[in-house]
């Protein structure tokens, strides 16, 4: 007897969320392996006649969208996005930590420009209390100052180092990425507001504007939560 194809929770979450997209929409294209399944599903629908314009959140999603032949636009041409589909590193209720792929600044700009911000994850990302290190995009000139400010807030930040590249990860915007460990984050919205005030931090990875979450599970089901 043949073994059935194993279920990929990221794939079922991404593909289900892609069903939200309708003809004529401007669509935010998030970054990461879960969103990639949504982008590929959209590509298949575009090949079948769906008319949409995508706004990529990174070089990764722009390259993938081009491969999938999804026409792209910009926030200059279309400042209002109908729906944005993106992944997360962790989610509790409707607050997500993002930036595992160093793309959270553009991801947040697109999410904040969207009528609906939809997060796609597998079940390992869902927690009761967020405790994932918070990615920070940091101006290189402010490295020491940001390390000090995070320590003052009770966190411990490290500059993210490259893999297959010596030295720091450089974001699509030319900045450093730090991962700031705060342990359990009881009040992520307040922490996000404080981090937004820190000099030298371009953007942090706490997203408080999630409208809908698709959680893919190993049993093949998808939990859907909506605000
Ligand atoms: C990139 C992100 C990603 O969406 C996040 O890291 C989740 O990635 P994946 O779907 O590959 O687990 O925030 O900056």
PDB file of C-alpha atoms and ligand atoms in Angstrom:
ATOM      1  CA  UNK A   1       0.000   0.000   0.000  1.00  0.00           C
ATOM      2  CA  UNK A   2       1.294   3.498  -0.870  1.00  0.00           C
ATOM      3  CA  UNK A   3       1.953   5.907   1.983  1.00  0.00           C
ATOM      4  CA  UNK A   4      -0.350   8.951   1.713  1.00  0.00           C
ATOM      5  CA  UNK A   5       1.382  12.284   1.020  1.00  0.00           C
ATOM      6  CA  UNK A   6       2.120  13.866   4.408  1.00  0.00           C
ATOM      7  CA  UNK A   7       0.076  16.925   5.262  1.00  0.00           C
ATOM      8  CA  UNK A   8       2.014  20.185   5.328  1.00  0.00           C
ATOM      9  CA  UNK A   9       0.247  22.508   7.844  1.00  0.00           C
ATOM     10  CA  UNK A  10       1.917  25.580   6.344  1.00  0.00           C
ATOM     11  CA  UNK A  11       0.657  24.660   2.895  1.00  0.00           C
ATOM     12  CA  UNK A  12      -2.969  24.140   3.917  1.00  0.00           C
ATOM     13  CA  UNK A  13      -2.997  27.425   5.876  1.00  0.00           C
ATOM     14  CA  UNK A  14      -1.476  29.411   2.997  1.00  0.00           C
ATOM     15  CA  UNK A  15      -3.688  27.870   0.342  1.00  0.00           C
ATOM     16  CA  UNK A  16      -6.900  28.362   2.339  1.00  0.00           C
ATOM     17  CA  UNK A  17      -6.086  32.031   2.952  1.00  0.00           C
ATOM     18  CA  UNK A  18      -5.459  32.557  -0.763  1.00  0.00           C
ATOM     19  CA  UNK A  19      -9.142  31.711  -1.327  1.00  0.00           C
ATOM     20  CA  UNK A  20      -9.988  35.098   0.250  1.00  0.00           C
ATOM     21  CA  UNK A  21      -8.594  36.872  -2.784  1.00  0.00           C
ATOM     22  CA  UNK A  22     -11.149  37.953  -5.381  1.00  0.00           C
ATOM     23  CA  UNK A  23     -10.983  39.461  -8.845  1.00  0.00           C
ATOM     24  CA  UNK A  24      -9.791  43.055  -8.975  1.00  0.00           C
ATOM     25  CA  UNK A  25      -8.084  43.042  -5.555  1.00  0.00           C
ATOM     26  CA  UNK A  26      -4.796  44.645  -4.587  1.00  0.00           C
ATOM     27  CA  UNK A  27      -3.040  41.944  -2.556  1.00  0.00           C
ATOM     28  CA  UNK A  28      -0.178  42.227  -0.074  1.00  0.00           C
ATOM     29  CA  UNK A  29       2.280  39.384  -0.615  1.00  0.00           C
ATOM     30  CA  UNK A  30       4.005  38.492   2.645  1.00  0.00           C
ATOM     31  CA  UNK A  31       7.365  36.839   3.149  1.00  0.00           C
ATOM     32  CA  UNK A  32       8.352  33.359   4.332  1.00  0.00           C
ATOM     33  CA  UNK A  33       7.666  29.707   3.640  1.00  0.00           C
ATOM     34  CA  UNK A  34       3.977  29.700   4.673  1.00  0.00           C
ATOM     35  CA  UNK A  35       3.042  32.740   2.593  1.00  0.00           C
ATOM     36  CA  UNK A  36       4.928  31.204  -0.332  1.00  0.00           C
ATOM     37  CA  UNK A  37       2.158  28.588  -0.556  1.00  0.00           C
ATOM     38  CA  UNK A  38      -0.441  31.381  -0.742  1.00  0.00           C
ATOM     39  CA  UNK A  39       1.537  33.166  -3.469  1.00  0.00           C
ATOM     40  CA  UNK A  40       1.874  29.958  -5.483  1.00  0.00           C
ATOM     41  CA  UNK A  41      -1.875  29.286  -5.124  1.00  0.00           C
ATOM     42  CA  UNK A  42      -2.581  32.822  -6.336  1.00  0.00           C
ATOM     43  CA  UNK A  43      -0.223  32.273  -9.260  1.00  0.00           C
ATOM     44  CA  UNK A  44      -2.243  29.232 -10.310  1.00  0.00           C
ATOM     45  CA  UNK A  45      -5.459  31.274 -10.135  1.00  0.00           C
ATOM     46  CA  UNK A  46      -3.896  34.136 -12.114  1.00  0.00           C
ATOM     47  CA  UNK A  47      -2.984  31.599 -14.809  1.00  0.00           C
ATOM     48  CA  UNK A  48      -6.684  30.679 -14.830  1.00  0.00           C
ATOM     49  CA  UNK A  49      -7.803  34.288 -15.325  1.00  0.00           C
ATOM     50  CA  UNK A  50      -7.896  35.919 -11.860  1.00  0.00           C
ATOM     51  CA  UNK A  51      -7.038  39.624 -12.235  1.00  0.00           C
ATOM     52  CA  UNK A  52      -5.111  40.947  -9.242  1.00  0.00           C
ATOM     53  CA  UNK A  53      -2.132  43.162  -8.522  1.00  0.00           C
ATOM     54  CA  UNK A  54       0.342  42.128  -5.835  1.00  0.00           C
ATOM     55  CA  UNK A  55       2.443  44.291  -3.541  1.00  0.00           C
ATOM     56  CA  UNK A  56       5.500  42.333  -2.391  1.00  0.00           C
ATOM     57  CA  UNK A  57       6.923  42.796   1.106  1.00  0.00           C
ATOM     58  CA  UNK A  58      10.467  41.680   0.254  1.00  0.00           C
ATOM     59  CA  UNK A  59      12.797  40.671  -2.554  1.00  0.00           C
ATOM     60  CA  UNK A  60      11.808  37.079  -1.709  1.00  0.00           C
ATOM     61  CA  UNK A  61       8.110  37.653  -2.368  1.00  0.00           C
ATOM     62  CA  UNK A  62       8.809  39.846  -5.417  1.00  0.00           C
ATOM     63  CA  UNK A  63      10.959  37.103  -6.968  1.00  0.00           C
ATOM     64  CA  UNK A  64       8.361  34.423  -6.213  1.00  0.00           C
ATOM     65  CA  UNK A  65       5.496  36.567  -7.551  1.00  0.00           C
ATOM     66  CA  UNK A  66       7.447  37.141 -10.779  1.00  0.00           C
ATOM     67  CA  UNK A  67       8.056  33.394 -11.080  1.00  0.00           C
ATOM     68  CA  UNK A  68       4.307  32.807 -10.568  1.00  0.00           C
ATOM     69  CA  UNK A  69       3.506  35.552 -13.090  1.00  0.00           C
ATOM     70  CA  UNK A  70       1.518  37.649 -10.611  1.00  0.00           C
ATOM     71  CA  UNK A  71       1.494  41.258 -11.856  1.00  0.00           C
ATOM     72  CA  UNK A  72       2.934  43.656  -9.278  1.00  0.00           C
ATOM     73  CA  UNK A  73       2.227  47.226  -8.290  1.00  0.00           C
ATOM     74  CA  UNK A  74       3.478  49.627  -5.623  1.00  0.00           C
ATOM     75  CA  UNK A  75       2.022  51.490  -2.657  1.00  0.00           C
ATOM     76  CA  UNK A  76       2.617  54.703  -4.629  1.00  0.00           C
ATOM     77  CA  UNK A  77       0.197  53.529  -7.301  1.00  0.00           C
ATOM     78  CA  UNK A  78      -2.161  51.696  -4.922  1.00  0.00           C
ATOM     79  CA  UNK A  79      -1.851  53.046  -1.366  1.00  0.00           C
ATOM     80  CA  UNK A  80      -4.829  50.985  -0.170  1.00  0.00           C
ATOM     81  CA  UNK A  81      -4.371  47.212  -0.160  1.00  0.00           C
ATOM     82  CA  UNK A  82      -7.520  45.039  -0.065  1.00  0.00           C
ATOM     83  CA  UNK A  83      -6.017  42.059   1.701  1.00  0.00           C
ATOM     84  CA  UNK A  84      -2.524  41.245   2.923  1.00  0.00           C
ATOM     85  CA  UNK A  85      -1.521  37.616   3.572  1.00  0.00           C
ATOM     86  CA  UNK A  86       1.594  37.057   5.650  1.00  0.00           C
ATOM     87  CA  UNK A  87       3.225  34.563   8.007  1.00  0.00           C
ATOM     88  CA  UNK A  88       4.349  34.943  11.609  1.00  0.00           C
ATOM     89  CA  UNK A  89       6.944  33.541  13.969  1.00  0.00           C
ATOM     90  CA  UNK A  90       4.481  33.393  16.842  1.00  0.00           C
ATOM     91  CA  UNK A  91       0.883  34.419  17.453  1.00  0.00           C
ATOM     92  CA  UNK A  92      -1.241  34.850  20.560  1.00  0.00           C
ATOM     93  CA  UNK A  93      -4.849  35.912  19.979  1.00  0.00           C
ATOM     94  CA  UNK A  94      -4.553  38.590  17.317  1.00  0.00           C
ATOM     95  CA  UNK A  95      -1.037  39.815  18.046  1.00  0.00           C
ATOM     96  CA  UNK A  96       1.855  38.413  16.027  1.00  0.00           C
ATOM     97  CA  UNK A  97       5.630  38.523  16.228  1.00  0.00           C
ATOM     98  CA  UNK A  98       7.157  38.737  12.765  1.00  0.00           C
ATOM     99  CA  UNK A  99      10.562  39.337  11.226  1.00  0.00           C
ATOM    100  CA  UNK A 100      12.110  35.871  11.207  1.00  0.00           C
ATOM    101  CA  UNK A 101      12.948  36.586   7.573  1.00  0.00           C
ATOM    102  CA  UNK A 102      14.185  40.124   8.363  1.00  0.00           C
ATOM    103  CA  UNK A 103      11.338  41.597   6.333  1.00  0.00           C
ATOM    104  CA  UNK A 104       9.107  42.995   9.075  1.00  0.00           C
ATOM    105  CA  UNK A 105       9.524  46.684   8.212  1.00  0.00           C
ATOM    106  CA  UNK A 106       8.086  46.368   4.717  1.00  0.00           C
ATOM    107  CA  UNK A 107       5.682  43.721   6.004  1.00  0.00           C
ATOM    108  CA  UNK A 108       4.334  46.176   8.563  1.00  0.00           C
ATOM    109  CA  UNK A 109       4.036  48.993   6.018  1.00  0.00           C
ATOM    110  CA  UNK A 110       1.957  46.746   3.753  1.00  0.00           C
ATOM    111  CA  UNK A 111      -0.082  45.347   6.684  1.00  0.00           C
ATOM    112  CA  UNK A 112      -0.847  48.863   7.931  1.00  0.00           C
ATOM    113  CA  UNK A 113      -1.916  49.854   4.408  1.00  0.00           C
ATOM    114  CA  UNK A 114      -4.365  46.948   4.190  1.00  0.00           C
ATOM    115  CA  UNK A 115      -8.093  46.766   4.840  1.00  0.00           C
ATOM    116  CA  UNK A 116      -7.561  43.200   6.115  1.00  0.00           C
ATOM    117  CA  UNK A 117      -4.370  41.729   7.496  1.00  0.00           C
ATOM    118  CA  UNK A 118      -4.449  37.936   7.391  1.00  0.00           C
ATOM    119  CA  UNK A 119      -1.840  35.773   9.125  1.00  0.00           C
ATOM    120  CA  UNK A 120      -1.051  32.210   8.036  1.00  0.00           C
ATOM    121  CA  UNK A 121       0.795  29.851  10.382  1.00  0.00           C
ATOM    122  CA  UNK A 122       1.127  26.233  11.373  1.00  0.00           C
ATOM    123  CA  UNK A 123      -0.057  25.197  14.797  1.00  0.00           C
ATOM    124  CA  UNK A 124       3.456  25.311  16.328  1.00  0.00           C
ATOM    125  CA  UNK A 125       3.285  29.122  16.144  1.00  0.00           C
ATOM    126  CA  UNK A 126       0.177  29.510  18.317  1.00  0.00           C
ATOM    127  CA  UNK A 127       0.850  30.271  21.994  1.00  0.00           C
ATOM    128  CA  UNK A 128      -1.044  31.731  24.953  1.00  0.00           C
ATOM    129  CA  UNK A 129       1.712  34.206  25.851  1.00  0.00           C
ATOM    130  CA  UNK A 130       4.211  35.533  23.314  1.00  0.00           C
ATOM    131  CA  UNK A 131       7.836  34.805  24.220  1.00  0.00           C
ATOM    132  CA  UNK A 132       9.621  34.764  20.867  1.00  0.00           C
ATOM    133  CA  UNK A 133      12.545  37.227  20.581  1.00  0.00           C
ATOM    134  CA  UNK A 134      11.294  40.405  18.920  1.00  0.00           C
ATOM    135  CA  UNK A 135      13.053  41.230  15.632  1.00  0.00           C
ATOM    136  CA  UNK A 136      14.172  44.852  15.382  1.00  0.00           C
ATOM    137  CA  UNK A 137      15.341  46.592  12.237  1.00  0.00           C
ATOM    138  CA  UNK A 138      18.084  48.956  13.396  1.00  0.00           C
ATOM    139  CA  UNK A 139      20.080  51.707  11.727  1.00  0.00           C
ATOM    140  CA  UNK A 140      23.712  50.458  11.741  1.00  0.00           C
ATOM    141  CA  UNK A 141      24.845  53.794  13.223  1.00  0.00           C
ATOM    142  CA  UNK A 142      22.596  53.197  16.266  1.00  0.00           C
ATOM    143  CA  UNK A 143      23.750  49.642  17.116  1.00  0.00           C
ATOM    144  CA  UNK A 144      25.220  50.354  20.557  1.00  0.00           C
ATOM    145  CA  UNK A 145      22.454  52.769  21.522  1.00  0.00           C
ATOM    146  CA  UNK A 146      19.740  50.247  20.657  1.00  0.00           C
ATOM    147  CA  UNK A 147      21.504  47.457  22.610  1.00  0.00           C
ATOM    148  CA  UNK A 148      21.533  49.809  25.618  1.00  0.00           C
ATOM    149  CA  UNK A 149      17.888  50.877  25.242  1.00  0.00           C
ATOM    150  CA  UNK A 150      16.705  47.250  24.983  1.00  0.00           C
ATOM    151  CA  UNK A 151      18.731  46.297  28.090  1.00  0.00           C
ATOM    152  CA  UNK A 152      17.080  49.180  29.962  1.00  0.00           C
ATOM    153  CA  UNK A 153      13.692  47.680  29.038  1.00  0.00           C
ATOM    154  CA  UNK A 154      14.778  44.344  30.560  1.00  0.00           C
ATOM    155  CA  UNK A 155      15.574  42.679  27.222  1.00  0.00           C
ATOM    156  CA  UNK A 156      18.667  41.180  25.705  1.00  0.00           C
ATOM    157  CA  UNK A 157      19.312  42.032  22.064  1.00  0.00           C
ATOM    158  CA  UNK A 158      21.789  40.480  19.664  1.00  0.00           C
ATOM    159  CA  UNK A 159      22.666  41.481  16.135  1.00  0.00           C
ATOM    160  CA  UNK A 160      21.446  38.715  13.808  1.00  0.00           C
ATOM    161  CA  UNK A 161      24.330  37.096  11.954  1.00  0.00           C
ATOM    162  CA  UNK A 162      24.218  35.876   8.371  1.00  0.00           C
ATOM    163  CA  UNK A 163      24.126  32.276   7.223  1.00  0.00           C
ATOM    164  CA  UNK A 164      26.258  31.768   4.104  1.00  0.00           C
ATOM    165  CA  UNK A 165      27.416  35.350   4.672  1.00  0.00           C
ATOM    166  CA  UNK A 166      30.005  36.516   7.180  1.00  0.00           C
ATOM    167  CA  UNK A 167      28.914  39.293   9.510  1.00  0.00           C
ATOM    168  CA  UNK A 168      25.474  40.755  10.162  1.00  0.00           C
ATOM    169  CA  UNK A 169      22.268  40.139   8.235  1.00  0.00           C
ATOM    170  CA  UNK A 170      21.504  43.244   6.173  1.00  0.00           C
ATOM    171  CA  UNK A 171      17.792  43.866   5.566  1.00  0.00           C
ATOM    172  CA  UNK A 172      16.244  44.688   2.179  1.00  0.00           C
ATOM    173  CA  UNK A 173      16.419  48.319   3.388  1.00  0.00           C
ATOM    174  CA  UNK A 174      20.154  48.207   4.167  1.00  0.00           C
ATOM    175  CA  UNK A 175      19.867  47.997   7.952  1.00  0.00           C
ATOM    176  CA  UNK A 176      20.880  45.567  10.720  1.00  0.00           C
ATOM    177  CA  UNK A 177      18.437  43.142  12.313  1.00  0.00           C
ATOM    178  CA  UNK A 178      18.540  42.487  16.067  1.00  0.00           C
ATOM    179  CA  UNK A 179      16.616  39.819  17.958  1.00  0.00           C
ATOM    180  CA  UNK A 180      15.542  41.156  21.341  1.00  0.00           C
ATOM    181  CA  UNK A 181      14.640  38.544  23.945  1.00  0.00           C
ATOM    182  CA  UNK A 182      12.202  39.841  26.571  1.00  0.00           C
ATOM    183  CA  UNK A 183      11.137  36.427  27.912  1.00  0.00           C
ATOM    184  CA  UNK A 184       7.374  36.156  28.348  1.00  0.00           C
ATOM    185  CA  UNK A 185       5.709  39.285  26.982  1.00  0.00           C
ATOM    186  CA  UNK A 186       2.631  39.974  29.110  1.00  0.00           C
ATOM    187  CA  UNK A 187       1.654  43.187  27.345  1.00  0.00           C
ATOM    188  CA  UNK A 188       2.937  43.029  23.748  1.00  0.00           C
ATOM    189  CA  UNK A 189       0.970  46.094  22.607  1.00  0.00           C
ATOM    190  CA  UNK A 190       2.649  48.289  25.235  1.00  0.00           C
ATOM    191  CA  UNK A 191       6.077  46.812  24.511  1.00  0.00           C
ATOM    192  CA  UNK A 192       5.521  47.598  20.838  1.00  0.00           C
ATOM    193  CA  UNK A 193       4.640  51.205  21.639  1.00  0.00           C
ATOM    194  CA  UNK A 194       7.778  51.596  23.771  1.00  0.00           C
ATOM    195  CA  UNK A 195      10.016  50.053  21.098  1.00  0.00           C
ATOM    196  CA  UNK A 196       8.526  52.458  18.556  1.00  0.00           C
ATOM    197  CA  UNK A 197       9.853  55.323  20.719  1.00  0.00           C
ATOM    198  CA  UNK A 198      13.452  54.016  20.824  1.00  0.00           C
ATOM    199  CA  UNK A 199      15.940  56.062  18.830  1.00  0.00           C
ATOM    200  CA  UNK A 200      17.588  54.065  16.056  1.00  0.00           C
ATOM    201  CA  UNK A 201      14.929  51.337  15.770  1.00  0.00           C
ATOM    202  CA  UNK A 202      13.407  51.620  12.320  1.00  0.00           C
ATOM    203  CA  UNK A 203      10.651  49.068  13.087  1.00  0.00           C
ATOM    204  CA  UNK A 204       9.921  46.230  15.488  1.00  0.00           C
ATOM    205  CA  UNK A 205       8.249  42.901  14.776  1.00  0.00           C
ATOM    206  CA  UNK A 206       5.182  43.169  17.037  1.00  0.00           C
ATOM    207  CA  UNK A 207       2.045  43.384  14.856  1.00  0.00           C
ATOM    208  CA  UNK A 208      -1.167  44.330  16.636  1.00  0.00           C
ATOM    209  CA  UNK A 209      -3.464  44.771  13.624  1.00  0.00           C
ATOM    210  CA  UNK A 210      -4.180  41.128  12.734  1.00  0.00           C
ATOM    211  CA  UNK A 211      -7.773  40.656  11.473  1.00  0.00           C
ATOM    212  CA  UNK A 212      -7.826  36.984  10.591  1.00  0.00           C
ATOM    213  CA  UNK A 213      -5.639  33.965  11.354  1.00  0.00           C
ATOM    214  CA  UNK A 214      -5.414  30.642   9.483  1.00  0.00           C
ATOM    215  CA  UNK A 215      -3.761  27.916  11.542  1.00  0.00           C
ATOM    216  CA  UNK A 216      -2.848  24.797   9.590  1.00  0.00           C
ATOM    217  CA  UNK A 217      -2.823  21.579  11.624  1.00  0.00           C
ATOM    218  CA  UNK A 218      -1.162  18.216  11.167  1.00  0.00           C
ATOM    219  CA  UNK A 219      -4.553  16.456  11.021  1.00  0.00           C
ATOM    220  CA  UNK A 220      -5.309  18.376   7.807  1.00  0.00           C
ATOM    221  CA  UNK A 221      -7.763  20.865   9.323  1.00  0.00           C
ATOM    222  CA  UNK A 222      -7.359  24.636   9.395  1.00  0.00           C
ATOM    223  CA  UNK A 223      -8.508  26.684  12.389  1.00  0.00           C
ATOM    224  CA  UNK A 224      -9.761  30.092  11.302  1.00  0.00           C
ATOM    225  CA  UNK A 225     -10.125  32.976  13.757  1.00  0.00           C
ATOM    226  CA  UNK A 226     -11.438  36.417  12.893  1.00  0.00           C
ATOM    227  CA  UNK A 227     -11.759  39.636  14.882  1.00  0.00           C
TER     228      UNK A 227
HETATM  229  C1  LIG B   1       9.486  37.297   7.581  1.00  0.00           C
HETATM  230  C2  LIG B   1       8.386  36.854   8.465  1.00  0.00           C
HETATM  231  C3  LIG B   1       7.787  35.511   8.179  1.00  0.00           C
HETATM  232  O1  LIG B   1       6.463  35.679   7.792  1.00  0.00           O
HETATM  233  C4  LIG B   1       7.899  34.665   9.428  1.00  0.00           C
HETATM  234  O2  LIG B   1       9.266  34.553   9.788  1.00  0.00           O
HETATM  235  C5  LIG B   1       7.299  33.266   9.239  1.00  0.00           C
HETATM  236  O3  LIG B   1       8.012  32.549   8.297  1.00  0.00           O
HETATM  237  P1  LIG B   1       7.629  31.071   7.871  1.00  0.00           P
HETATM  238  O4  LIG B   1       6.283  31.116   7.245  1.00  0.00           O
HETATM  239  O5  LIG B   1       8.724  30.673   6.907  1.00  0.00           O
HETATM  240  O6  LIG B   1       7.638  30.205   9.115  1.00  0.00           O
HETATM  241  O7  LIG B   1       7.935  37.534   9.362  1.00  0.00           O
HETATM  242  O8  LIG B   1      10.061  38.487   8.043  1.00  0.00           O
END
